[in-house]
Tab-separated table of C-alpha atoms in Angstrom:
chain	number	residue	atom	x	y	z
A	1	MET	CA	-11.168	8.501	30.881
A	2	PRO	CA	-10.150	12.199	29.647
A	3	SER	CA	-11.235	12.862	26.247
A	4	SER	CA	-8.690	13.384	23.265
A	5	GLU	CA	-9.281	17.297	23.528
A	6	GLU	CA	-7.686	17.140	27.229
A	7	VAL	CA	-5.071	14.991	26.626
A	8	HIS	CA	-3.876	16.804	23.745
A	9	LYS	CA	-3.532	19.882	26.128
A	10	ARG	CA	-1.744	17.765	28.380
A	11	ARG	CA	0.699	16.539	25.672
A	12	SER	CA	1.624	20.221	24.271
A	13	ALA	CA	2.797	20.843	27.919
A	14	ALA	CA	4.727	17.800	28.554
A	15	VAL	CA	5.734	16.215	24.833
A	16	ALA	CA	8.014	17.784	22.552
A	17	ARG	CA	7.238	19.471	19.558
A	18	GLY	CA	9.376	17.673	17.699
A	19	VAL	CA	7.202	14.488	17.818
A	20	SER	CA	4.192	14.786	15.593
A	21	SER	CA	1.089	12.782	15.332
A	22	VAL	CA	-1.184	12.277	12.363
A	23	ILE	CA	-4.334	12.689	13.746
A	24	SER	CA	-4.961	14.667	17.058
A	25	SER	CA	-7.347	12.015	18.514
A	26	TYR	CA	-6.010	9.355	21.321
A	27	VAL	CA	-6.695	5.831	20.850
A	28	SER	CA	-8.049	4.036	23.294
A	29	ASP	CA	-8.661	0.804	21.815
A	30	ALA	CA	-7.566	-1.269	18.302
A	31	GLY	CA	-8.006	-4.671	16.348
A	32	GLY	CA	-9.600	-6.174	13.390
A	33	GLY	CA	-8.815	-3.222	11.015
A	34	THR	CA	-10.411	-0.340	13.256
A	35	LEU	CA	-9.077	2.271	16.170
A	36	THR	CA	-11.222	3.627	18.477
A	37	ASP	CA	-9.832	6.514	20.162
A	38	VAL	CA	-11.098	8.077	23.894
A	39	ASP	CA	-14.016	9.877	22.929
A	40	GLY	CA	-15.816	6.377	21.055
A	41	ARG	CA	-14.806	8.046	17.536
A	42	GLU	CA	-13.868	5.010	15.200
A	43	TRP	CA	-11.495	5.016	12.172
A	44	ILE	CA	-10.741	2.605	9.356
A	45	ASP	CA	-6.949	1.391	9.829
A	46	PHE	CA	-4.959	1.789	6.244
A	47	ALA	CA	-1.598	2.718	8.499
A	48	SER	CA	-1.078	-0.416	10.567
A	49	GLY	CA	1.513	1.779	12.540
A	50	ILE	CA	3.430	1.732	9.691
A	51	ALA	CA	3.309	-1.081	8.561
A	52	VAL	CA	3.865	-2.771	12.417
A	53	THR	CA	0.409	-4.267	12.797
A	54	ASN	CA	0.330	-7.068	10.311
A	55	VAL	CA	-1.525	-9.648	12.582
A	56	GLY	CA	-3.507	-7.229	13.909
A	57	ASN	CA	-3.135	-4.688	17.182
A	58	SER	CA	-4.464	-7.371	19.359
A	59	ALA	CA	-3.483	-10.930	18.158
A	60	PRO	CA	-4.801	-13.460	20.356
A	61	ARG	CA	-1.539	-15.096	19.853
A	62	VAL	CA	0.445	-12.791	20.799
A	63	VAL	CA	-1.026	-11.142	23.948
A	64	GLU	CA	-1.300	-14.411	25.126
A	65	ALA	CA	2.652	-14.950	24.450
A	66	VAL	CA	3.404	-11.497	25.915
A	67	ARG	CA	1.184	-12.429	29.413
A	68	ALA	CA	3.367	-15.582	29.705
A	69	GLN	CA	6.168	-13.823	29.209
A	70	VAL	CA	5.407	-11.196	31.758
A	71	GLU	CA	4.685	-13.376	34.425
A	72	ARG	CA	7.895	-15.321	34.234
A	73	PHE	CA	10.843	-12.489	33.637
A	74	THR	CA	11.178	-9.181	31.606
A	75	HIS	CA	14.417	-8.890	31.236
A	76	THR	CA	18.066	-10.460	32.569
A	77	CYS	CA	20.064	-9.110	28.964
A	78	PHE	CA	20.959	-11.999	26.307
A	79	MET	CA	24.049	-10.767	26.461
A	80	VAL	CA	24.427	-11.310	30.729
A	81	ALA	CA	21.643	-14.432	31.160
A	82	PRO	CA	20.775	-15.754	27.766
A	83	TYR	CA	17.404	-17.565	27.079
A	84	GLU	CA	15.926	-20.068	24.654
A	85	SER	CA	12.993	-17.632	22.797
A	86	TYR	CA	16.222	-15.343	21.147
A	87	VAL	CA	17.443	-18.466	19.751
A	88	ALA	CA	14.328	-20.017	18.797
A	89	VAL	CA	13.512	-16.063	16.985
A	90	CYS	CA	16.613	-16.579	15.044
A	91	GLU	CA	16.064	-19.945	14.160
A	92	GLN	CA	12.701	-18.973	12.754
A	93	LEU	CA	14.414	-16.015	10.804
A	94	ILE	CA	17.301	-17.736	9.316
A	95	GLU	CA	14.193	-20.219	7.810
A	96	LEU	CA	12.034	-17.504	6.330
A	97	THR	CA	14.731	-15.041	4.762
A	98	PRO	CA	15.783	-15.819	1.252
A	99	GLY	CA	19.300	-18.164	0.651
A	100	SER	CA	19.851	-21.634	0.802
A	101	PHE	CA	23.085	-20.636	2.401
A	102	GLU	CA	24.229	-21.037	6.097
A	103	LYS	CA	22.454	-18.362	8.149
A	104	ARG	CA	23.521	-16.164	11.478
A	105	ALA	CA	21.216	-13.571	12.976
A	106	ALA	CA	21.155	-11.250	15.673
A	107	LEU	CA	18.418	-9.158	17.243
A	108	PHE	CA	18.424	-5.543	18.195
A	109	ASN	CA	15.771	-3.224	19.054
A	110	SER	CA	14.457	-1.108	15.915
A	111	GLY	CA	14.860	-0.987	12.682
A	112	ALA	CA	17.395	2.126	12.460
A	113	GLU	CA	19.381	-0.427	15.010
A	114	ALA	CA	19.488	-3.062	11.925
A	115	VAL	CA	20.344	-1.105	9.559
A	116	GLU	CA	23.573	0.602	11.641
A	117	ASN	CA	23.814	-3.069	12.561
A	118	ALA	CA	24.174	-4.333	8.860
A	119	VAL	CA	26.642	-1.330	8.153
A	120	LYS	CA	29.087	-2.638	10.848
A	121	ILE	CA	29.220	-6.051	9.535
A	122	ALA	CA	29.514	-5.348	6.061
A	123	ARG	CA	32.382	-3.050	6.923
A	124	HIS	CA	33.816	-5.337	9.123
A	125	ALA	CA	33.787	-7.966	7.008
A	126	THR	CA	35.004	-6.456	3.849
A	127	GLY	CA	37.606	-4.055	5.757
A	128	ARG	CA	36.215	-1.424	3.300
A	129	PRO	CA	34.407	1.814	4.027
A	130	ALA	CA	31.898	2.848	1.623
A	131	VAL	CA	27.895	2.448	1.820
A	132	ILE	CA	26.219	3.007	-1.450
A	133	VAL	CA	22.316	3.922	-0.732
A	134	PHE	CA	19.536	5.566	-3.449
A	135	ASP	CA	17.764	8.390	-4.198
A	136	HIS	CA	14.338	8.484	-2.443
A	137	ALA	CA	15.570	6.161	0.347
A	138	TYR	CA	14.677	5.731	3.960
A	139	HIS	CA	16.443	4.054	6.570
A	140	GLY	CA	16.010	5.413	9.739
A	141	ARG	CA	16.597	8.841	12.257
A	142	THR	CA	20.010	7.908	14.320
A	143	ASN	CA	23.357	9.939	12.888
A	144	LEU	CA	24.286	7.136	10.322
A	145	THR	CA	20.540	6.083	9.283
A	146	MET	CA	20.096	9.398	8.469
A	147	ALA	CA	23.136	9.810	6.438
A	148	LEU	CA	21.832	6.754	4.559
A	149	THR	CA	18.258	8.577	4.068
A	150	ALA	CA	17.687	10.883	1.411
A	151	LYS	CA	15.130	13.213	2.157
A	152	SER	CA	16.382	16.351	4.191
A	153	MET	CA	12.856	17.511	6.041
A	154	PRO	CA	12.137	16.461	8.335
A	155	TYR	CA	14.102	14.163	8.584
A	156	LYS	CA	17.793	15.391	8.851
A	157	HIS	CA	16.942	19.002	8.525
A	158	ARG	CA	19.710	20.812	10.999
A	159	PHE	CA	20.716	17.675	12.644
A	160	GLY	CA	24.163	17.296	10.753
A	161	PRO	CA	27.148	16.623	10.531
A	162	PHE	CA	26.520	12.998	9.422
A	163	ALA	CA	28.297	10.200	9.251
A	164	PRO	CA	31.005	10.062	6.593
A	165	GLU	CA	31.771	7.576	3.184
A	166	ILE	CA	27.950	7.502	2.093
A	167	TYR	CA	27.243	7.703	-1.756
A	168	ARG	CA	23.690	8.513	-3.482
A	169	VAL	CA	22.921	6.955	-6.627
A	170	PRO	CA	19.681	6.944	-8.876
A	171	MET	CA	16.891	4.917	-8.186
A	172	SER	CA	14.672	3.053	-10.336
A	173	TYR	CA	11.490	5.417	-10.550
A	174	PRO	CA	9.516	4.348	-13.150
A	175	LEU	CA	7.339	7.248	-13.110
A	176	ARG	CA	9.710	9.472	-13.361
A	177	ASP	CA	12.627	7.338	-15.607
A	178	GLY	CA	12.304	8.522	-18.771
A	179	GLY	CA	11.342	4.913	-20.024
A	180	LEU	CA	14.619	3.323	-18.349
A	181	SER	CA	14.089	-0.864	-18.059
A	182	GLY	CA	14.777	-2.142	-14.715
A	183	PRO	CA	18.675	-3.190	-15.881
A	184	GLU	CA	19.318	0.026	-17.749
A	185	ALA	CA	18.610	2.083	-14.623
A	186	ALA	CA	20.845	-0.488	-12.797
A	187	LEU	CA	23.379	0.116	-15.289
A	188	ARG	CA	23.277	4.181	-14.484
A	189	ALA	CA	24.050	3.256	-10.681
A	190	ILE	CA	26.491	1.488	-11.434
A	191	ASP	CA	28.249	3.641	-13.564
A	192	THR	CA	27.636	6.238	-11.104
A	193	ILE	CA	29.200	4.053	-8.126
A	194	GLU	CA	32.100	3.073	-10.590
A	195	LYS	CA	33.216	6.812	-11.030
A	196	GLN	CA	32.477	8.320	-7.946
A	197	VAL	CA	33.522	5.649	-5.377
A	198	GLY	CA	34.640	2.321	-7.299
A	199	GLY	CA	33.984	-0.402	-6.943
A	200	ALA	CA	36.953	-2.298	-4.774
A	201	ASN	CA	35.906	0.528	-2.302
A	202	VAL	CA	32.060	-0.462	-1.502
A	203	ALA	CA	31.405	-2.490	1.941
A	204	ALA	CA	27.924	-2.338	1.380
A	205	VAL	CA	24.997	-1.565	-0.945
A	206	VAL	CA	21.532	-0.802	0.838
A	207	ILE	CA	18.833	-1.021	-0.547
A	208	GLU	CA	14.980	-0.999	0.464
A	209	PRO	CA	13.426	-3.626	-2.473
A	210	ILE	CA	10.373	-1.627	-2.649
A	211	GLN	CA	11.096	2.144	-1.072
A	212	GLY	CA	9.038	2.946	2.273
A	213	GLU	CA	9.206	6.517	2.915
A	214	GLY	CA	10.309	7.386	-0.210
A	215	GLY	CA	6.987	6.916	-1.946
A	216	PHE	CA	6.366	3.336	-2.172
A	217	VAL	CA	8.335	2.967	-5.311
A	218	VAL	CA	8.920	0.045	-6.707
A	219	PRO	CA	12.055	-0.116	-9.167
A	220	ALA	CA	11.742	-1.624	-12.421
A	221	PRO	CA	12.325	-5.359	-13.055
A	222	GLY	CA	15.477	-6.288	-13.298
A	223	PHE	CA	16.888	-3.342	-11.567
A	224	LEU	CA	17.447	-5.212	-7.707
A	225	PRO	CA	18.695	-8.708	-9.449
A	226	ALA	CA	21.208	-6.176	-11.678
A	227	ILE	CA	22.454	-4.246	-8.289
A	228	ALA	CA	22.887	-7.356	-6.351
A	229	ALA	CA	25.064	-9.272	-9.162
A	230	TRP	CA	27.018	-6.217	-9.328
A	231	ALA	CA	27.805	-6.092	-5.727
A	232	LYS	CA	28.737	-9.544	-5.779
A	233	GLY	CA	31.171	-8.996	-8.148
A	234	ALA	CA	32.825	-6.761	-6.782
A	235	GLY	CA	32.869	-7.997	-3.353
A	236	ALA	CA	30.162	-5.929	-1.962
A	237	VAL	CA	27.746	-6.933	0.881
A	238	PHE	CA	24.073	-6.608	-0.794
A	239	VAL	CA	22.117	-5.413	2.088
A	240	ALA	CA	17.962	-5.722	1.576
A	241	ASP	CA	16.207	-3.707	4.289
A	242	GLU	CA	12.831	-5.250	4.478
A	243	ILE	CA	11.750	-2.755	7.278
A	244	GLN	CA	8.646	-2.213	6.137
A	245	THR	CA	8.262	-4.644	3.513
A	246	GLY	CA	8.985	-8.027	5.639
A	247	PHE	CA	6.597	-10.762	6.974
A	248	CYS	CA	4.087	-10.785	4.227
A	249	ARG	CA	3.391	-7.435	3.905
A	250	THR	CA	4.195	-7.741	0.154
A	251	GLY	CA	2.405	-11.021	-0.711
A	252	SER	CA	6.397	-12.709	0.831
A	253	TRP	CA	7.889	-13.274	3.831
A	254	PHE	CA	9.905	-10.712	2.149
A	255	ALA	CA	9.832	-8.142	-0.663
A	256	SER	CA	13.061	-9.578	-2.131
A	257	GLU	CA	11.492	-13.014	-2.955
A	258	HIS	CA	9.694	-11.717	-6.050
A	259	GLU	CA	12.761	-11.148	-8.139
A	260	ASN	CA	14.477	-14.611	-6.719
A	261	VAL	CA	17.543	-11.994	-5.383
A	262	GLU	CA	19.039	-13.501	-2.346
A	263	PRO	CA	20.707	-10.765	-0.263
A	264	ASP	CA	23.644	-10.965	2.103
A	265	LEU	CA	21.751	-9.418	4.653
A	266	VAL	CA	18.470	-8.846	5.227
A	267	THR	CA	17.350	-5.894	7.975
A	268	MET	CA	13.994	-6.208	9.529
A	269	ALA	CA	11.826	-5.088	12.412
A	270	LYS	CA	8.318	-3.419	11.857
A	271	GLY	CA	5.432	-6.596	11.893
A	272	MET	CA	7.823	-8.833	12.773
A	273	GLY	CA	7.202	-8.612	16.722
A	274	GLY	CA	2.975	-7.954	16.347
A	275	GLY	CA	3.570	-4.515	17.695
A	276	LEU	CA	5.921	-4.926	19.881
A	277	PRO	CA	9.982	-3.433	19.494
A	278	ILE	CA	12.250	-5.759	18.196
A	279	ALA	CA	14.435	-5.659	14.985
A	280	GLY	CA	17.008	-8.299	13.290
A	281	VAL	CA	19.874	-8.585	11.032
A	282	VAL	CA	20.018	-12.076	9.046
A	283	GLY	CA	22.882	-13.038	6.907
A	284	ARG	CA	25.487	-15.115	5.620
A	285	ALA	CA	26.974	-16.954	8.505
A	286	ASP	CA	30.770	-16.152	7.213
A	287	LEU	CA	29.606	-12.334	7.273
A	288	MET	CA	28.130	-12.293	10.921
A	289	ASP	CA	30.248	-14.251	12.233
A	290	ALA	CA	33.187	-12.098	10.884
A	291	VAL	CA	32.431	-9.705	13.876
A	292	HIS	CA	34.556	-10.376	17.002
A	293	ALA	CA	32.499	-11.611	19.986
A	294	GLY	CA	31.142	-8.725	21.600
A	295	GLY	CA	30.972	-6.179	18.674
A	296	LEU	CA	27.236	-6.657	18.433
A	297	GLY	CA	24.764	-6.609	20.983
A	298	GLY	CA	22.821	-3.933	23.158
A	299	THR	CA	21.001	-3.830	26.151
A	300	TYR	CA	17.514	-4.383	24.989
A	301	GLY	CA	18.330	-6.258	22.025
A	302	GLY	CA	16.294	-9.272	21.779
A	303	ASN	CA	14.529	-8.452	24.634
A	304	PRO	CA	12.219	-11.707	26.076
A	305	ILE	CA	8.774	-10.225	25.826
A	306	ALA	CA	9.405	-8.937	22.092
A	307	CYS	CA	10.971	-12.300	21.438
A	308	ALA	CA	8.014	-14.161	22.697
A	309	ALA	CA	6.086	-11.613	20.428
A	310	ALA	CA	7.559	-12.468	17.631
A	311	LEU	CA	7.238	-16.003	17.800
A	312	ALA	CA	3.715	-15.687	18.254
A	313	ALA	CA	3.579	-13.104	15.254
A	314	ILE	CA	5.089	-15.303	12.935
A	315	GLU	CA	2.901	-18.587	14.357
A	316	THR	CA	0.106	-16.514	13.443
A	317	MET	CA	1.481	-15.285	10.222
A	318	ARG	CA	1.793	-19.238	9.308
A	319	GLU	CA	-1.278	-20.179	10.451
A	320	LEU	CA	-3.646	-17.817	8.833
A	321	ASP	CA	-1.592	-17.650	5.859
A	322	LEU	CA	-0.799	-13.946	5.276
A	323	ASN	CA	1.008	-13.996	2.741
A	324	ALA	CA	-2.200	-15.223	1.078
A	325	ALA	CA	-4.051	-12.554	2.693
A	326	ALA	CA	-2.168	-9.843	1.683
A	327	ARG	CA	-2.319	-11.064	-1.941
A	328	SER	CA	-6.095	-11.357	-1.517
A	329	ILE	CA	-5.802	-7.558	-0.309
A	330	GLU	CA	-3.872	-6.417	-3.275
A	331	ALA	CA	-6.344	-8.115	-5.824
A	332	ARG	CA	-9.170	-6.359	-3.989
A	333	MET	CA	-7.786	-2.863	-3.314
A	334	LEU	CA	-5.570	-2.236	-6.844
A	335	PRO	CA	-8.745	-2.510	-9.425
A	336	ALA	CA	-9.919	-0.328	-6.820
A	337	LEU	CA	-7.837	2.650	-6.777
A	338	LYS	CA	-7.071	2.371	-10.467
A	339	ARG	CA	-11.138	3.488	-10.774
A	340	ILE	CA	-10.984	6.074	-8.263
A	341	ALA	CA	-7.294	7.839	-8.979
A	342	PRO	CA	-7.365	11.040	-10.645
A	343	GLU	CA	-6.038	11.401	-13.966
A	344	GLY	CA	-2.367	10.894	-14.403
A	345	ALA	CA	-2.252	9.645	-11.220
A	346	GLU	CA	0.140	6.343	-10.831
A	347	VAL	CA	-1.141	3.734	-8.509
A	348	ARG	CA	1.483	0.947	-7.793
A	349	GLY	CA	2.626	-1.253	-5.009
A	350	ARG	CA	2.555	-5.110	-4.206
A	351	GLY	CA	0.328	-6.855	-1.731
A	352	ALA	CA	-1.114	-4.529	0.980
A	353	MET	CA	2.273	-2.065	0.417
A	354	LEU	CA	0.009	0.396	-1.833
A	355	ALA	CA	-0.127	3.702	-3.191
A	356	ILE	CA	-1.332	6.650	-5.199
A	357	GLU	CA	1.500	9.470	-6.271
A	358	LEU	CA	-0.858	12.216	-7.083
A	359	VAL	CA	0.905	14.597	-10.386
A	360	LYS	CA	-0.816	17.990	-11.847
A	361	PRO	CA	-3.008	17.310	-14.542
A	362	GLY	CA	-0.889	16.576	-18.241
A	363	THR	CA	2.179	16.414	-15.792
A	364	ILE	CA	4.353	14.421	-13.695
A	365	GLU	CA	5.094	17.551	-11.380
A	366	PRO	CA	4.092	16.585	-7.734
A	367	ASP	CA	0.821	17.829	-6.503
A	368	SER	CA	1.847	17.997	-2.528
A	369	VAL	CA	-1.159	20.056	-1.458
A	370	ARG	CA	-3.841	18.012	-2.846
A	371	THR	CA	-2.380	15.063	-1.229
A	372	VAL	CA	-2.363	16.648	2.029
A	373	SER	CA	-5.976	17.862	1.343
A	374	ILE	CA	-7.321	14.194	0.690
A	375	ALA	CA	-5.422	12.780	3.200
A	376	LYS	CA	-7.017	15.055	5.889
A	377	ALA	CA	-10.661	14.610	4.359
A	378	CYS	CA	-10.115	11.299	4.750
A	379	HIS	CA	-9.565	11.348	8.540
A	380	ASP	CA	-12.195	13.831	8.847
A	381	ALA	CA	-14.487	10.737	7.507
A	382	GLY	CA	-12.757	7.982	9.626
A	383	LEU	CA	-10.199	6.777	7.524
A	384	LEU	CA	-6.750	6.660	8.905
A	385	VAL	CA	-4.293	7.010	5.578
A	386	LEU	CA	-0.868	7.955	5.279
A	387	THR	CA	0.923	10.369	3.123
A	388	CYS	CA	5.134	9.992	1.921
A	389	GLY	CA	6.936	10.130	-1.251
A	390	THR	CA	10.587	12.944	-1.804
A	391	TYR	CA	7.737	15.301	-2.983
A	392	GLY	CA	5.273	14.870	-0.764
A	393	ASN	CA	2.535	13.859	-2.721
A	394	VAL	CA	1.990	9.702	-2.590
A	395	LEU	CA	-1.082	8.421	-0.697
A	396	ARG	CA	0.334	5.096	1.147
A	397	PHE	CA	-2.141	2.344	1.972
A	398	LEU	CA	-1.145	-0.080	4.298
A	399	PRO	CA	-4.107	-2.140	5.829
A	400	PRO	CA	-3.595	-4.430	8.828
A	401	LEU	CA	-3.384	-7.688	6.903
A	402	VAL	CA	-6.045	-8.878	8.999
A	403	ILE	CA	-8.426	-6.638	7.827
A	404	GLY	CA	-11.884	-7.748	6.799
A	405	GLU	CA	-13.513	-7.366	3.906
A	406	ARG	CA	-16.325	-4.547	5.036
A	407	GLU	CA	-13.843	-2.657	6.291
A	408	LEU	CA	-11.331	-2.686	3.285
A	409	ASP	CA	-14.647	-1.399	1.471
A	410	ARG	CA	-15.620	1.043	3.231
A	411	GLY	CA	-12.358	2.706	3.491
A	412	LEU	CA	-12.049	2.570	-0.067
A	413	GLU	CA	-15.608	4.151	-0.275
A	414	ILE	CA	-14.101	7.331	1.926
A	415	LEU	CA	-11.338	7.429	-0.261
A	416	GLY	CA	-13.065	7.429	-2.988
A	417	GLY	CA	-15.181	10.382	-1.705
A	418	ALA	CA	-12.115	12.411	-0.726
A	419	LEU	CA	-10.304	11.847	-4.243
A	420	LEU	CA	-13.490	12.807	-5.866
A	421	GLY	CA	-13.747	16.048	-3.409
A	422	ALA	CA	-10.056	17.288	-3.747
């Protein structure tokens, strides 16, 4: 097996520079909350492939389901010759998503595709053009989802022009809101919508219940319900982007449940497939069925191998009660993070979706230089962590929900040393 150094040299000649990686080592094996590279070096995994491997990197049920499906057939295209597993995944998603109303589902390949299709559905069903999104939002890298995304570098820089009729309004960001409550922050956002767009023109309000790339921003209590209520009153579709927050990550199947919000549409991907690419849109039957036959789909959407993996991943989540596991991770990590966080830093998050926002002492000015330094120190010591945030000053932690206590504690120990030495 070639060394990481050898593979990295080959990469420089073969892989486009625009595709970056957090570390320069190359993985040979992964599972149980750790990654091992081709040189035998081990990392504790606090990234989960960006909240994908909730059930682990090689969950037994997923492995067996994928193996069995590959032996039967790899592809027919559901739009040409359908198969039962696509239907079964949709049935599971309908059962799991919040809301007691009649629902329908459709499957796609990625989170960005799911968001694009949710916007298509909302526009078609309402006959309206405008889409409302929020400061610090991240929704994907396709042209439409780049327009929905707030941050320029690296996601949007010199990739325009972008899709029109996208309007951005203020998010509830407790650290930076000057004490605004959730309902007060919602009124600020709603006032902006009414003045700049007009409620009658809004097809969809698209929001992450907890923002991901934007910094793991948890809105103040009451913000999400107030925005959802406004959307309902205005006849707009409330879309919860649960791509990073879904499938037990926050201690519930979906983060909207924490405030009893029932979205009209939910987008999902990441943790859904146990590591295989699959995504979905689930929502009110009247909205989903408003689109004409052939208006939704894609060659690989709901691929049979990915469907087999998703069914096995969901079964694993149920069997191991990974919602409870996420809550246990929060109970173990959150107090530890608060103990080791520097003065002035904010520790926040829910379940196994936790973060530290680093600021300069005595201020709320972002400290991105220190954040990058700490992340590098973690990597050098064998802990894989990610950074995020509009200002690049947030350390985020997304351990697999099946991680052992030993690995979790060792990861926190490494993080504490990196924070102390920064």
